[in-house]
Amino acid sequence: MIHRKSSQFQGLKMQSELVQHYELRREPERDLSSLDELATRMGTGVRTESGTVASMDVDNDPAANLFPPPLPQPRICIWKYLDIHSMHRLEKTASTEEMREVLAELLGLGSPEKSLRDAITLDLFSHALIFCRQQGFSLEQTSTACALLQDLHKACTETPLGNVEECYRYFTSVLFCHGVRRPPFSIDLFKEEQLLALADYVVNTYFRHFKLYKYVFTPQVRLDLSLTYTGLKPPNLWSEDETGQVSILRAYIKTQMNKELRQLQQLVEERLKASEERLSSKLTTLERPLQLPPGKGKNKIQ
């Protein structure tokens, strides 16, 4: 099993190096082509004049909000959120509660007891730190693993639209930025076994609950669709003659409904009265004293 994972990792490693080498050669052309592609997808117009790109305002384009925002480019994120001083503070903690208190302070979480989102965020990163300690990661590796998870969480909560495939591709790209030595674009911070363990942990803990994180951290979106046609008069649903007929029909239905309700009410009252009479007769029978026949009583006296 380990040998198969090793061969897969080597193949992905070589593929990542080839892709990066190919992208370095086409980097001057990729900027303009990516901008053209993004403009076509978002419904904006882009034109190049004297090396400048002028685009329409995305906020004014109603079609721009129908697509999830583009993800950032994968970069090296060592010491990005938790610097070396923060990692030393976390390393000195002796218990899980103390580690959670220090982590909440470093992440700027207000009060996890009152805020559901802060509590979920604290649980996410505290379990990630426990995983890093169990794997024996160094301070640099632990800081990078937390930064990878935080960037993934930001990409997930950036939009309420479904983007699990894009987020997974982004996570794998950032993961390879710390597993392949190709400075200044990537470094070999993690070993092969550590990369596989970190990828399995994120898949089993975050991507399996991707929709739950998106439900908690993103606003609920409801589509209110209305259609307007220019140059057409609004249709008249009822004409004048039909309006009078509708009022007559409504009055007839109301009269019949009231009649049926009165009959139903009378029927219910009659049944209630009959049940009360039966109940009272049974109670009267039970209240009468027990009287024996006259013949039996005389025989007993003699």
JSON list of C-alpha atoms in Angstrom, two decimals, residues 83-103 106 129 133 139 142:
[
{"chain": "A", "resi": 83, "resn": "ASP", "atom": "CA", "xyz": [4.65, 33.10, 13.33]},
{"chain": "A", "resi": 84, "resn": "ILE", "atom": "CA", "xyz": [7.52, 31.57, 15.26]},
{"chain": "A", "resi": 85, "resn": "HIS", "atom": "CA", "xyz": [6.66, 33.40, 18.49]},
{"chain": "A", "resi": 86, "resn": "SER", "atom": "CA", "xyz": [3.07, 32.14, 18.32]},
{"chain": "A", "resi": 87, "resn": "MET", "atom": "CA", "xyz": [4.25, 28.60, 17.72]},
{"chain": "A", "resi": 88, "resn": "HIS", "atom": "CA", "xyz": [6.58, 28.80, 20.74]},
{"chain": "A", "resi": 89, "resn": "ARG", "atom": "CA", "xyz": [3.62, 29.93, 22.88]},
{"chain": "A", "resi": 90, "resn": "LEU", "atom": "CA", "xyz": [1.55, 26.99, 21.65]},
{"chain": "A", "resi": 91, "resn": "GLU", "atom": "CA", "xyz": [4.42, 24.59, 22.21]},
{"chain": "A", "resi": 92, "resn": "LYS", "atom": "CA", "xyz": [4.76, 25.63, 25.87]},
{"chain": "A", "resi": 93, "resn": "THR", "atom": "CA", "xyz": [1.10, 24.81, 26.65]},
{"chain": "A", "resi": 94, "resn": "ALA", "atom": "CA", "xyz": [0.77, 21.76, 28.90]},
{"chain": "A", "resi": 95, "resn": "SER", "atom": "CA", "xyz": [-2.93, 20.93, 28.49]},
{"chain": "A", "resi": 96, "resn": "THR", "atom": "CA", "xyz": [-5.54, 21.00, 25.77]},
{"chain": "A", "resi": 97, "resn": "GLU", "atom": "CA", "xyz": [-7.58, 23.71, 27.50]},
{"chain": "A", "resi": 98, "resn": "GLU", "atom": "CA", "xyz": [-4.55, 25.96, 27.78]},
{"chain": "A", "resi": 99, "resn": "MET", "atom": "CA", "xyz": [-3.70, 25.35, 24.12]},
{"chain": "A", "resi": 100, "resn": "ARG", "atom": "CA", "xyz": [-7.27, 26.27, 23.12]},
{"chain": "A", "resi": 101, "resn": "GLU", "atom": "CA", "xyz": [-7.11, 29.52, 25.12]},
{"chain": "A", "resi": 102, "resn": "VAL", "atom": "CA", "xyz": [-3.82, 30.56, 23.51]},
{"chain": "A", "resi": 103, "resn": "LEU", "atom": "CA", "xyz": [-5.06, 29.53, 20.05]},
{"chain": "A", "resi": 106, "resn": "LEU", "atom": "CA", "xyz": [-3.84, 34.15, 18.42]},
{"chain": "A", "resi": 129, "resn": "LEU", "atom": "CA", "xyz": [-2.62, 21.12, 16.15]},
{"chain": "A", "resi": 133, "resn": "ARG", "atom": "CA", "xyz": [1.81, 16.90, 17.42]},
{"chain": "A", "resi": 139, "resn": "LEU", "atom": "CA", "xyz": [7.20, 24.27, 14.21]},
{"chain": "A", "resi": 142, "resn": "THR", "atom": "CA", "xyz": [2.78, 22.89, 12.02]}
]
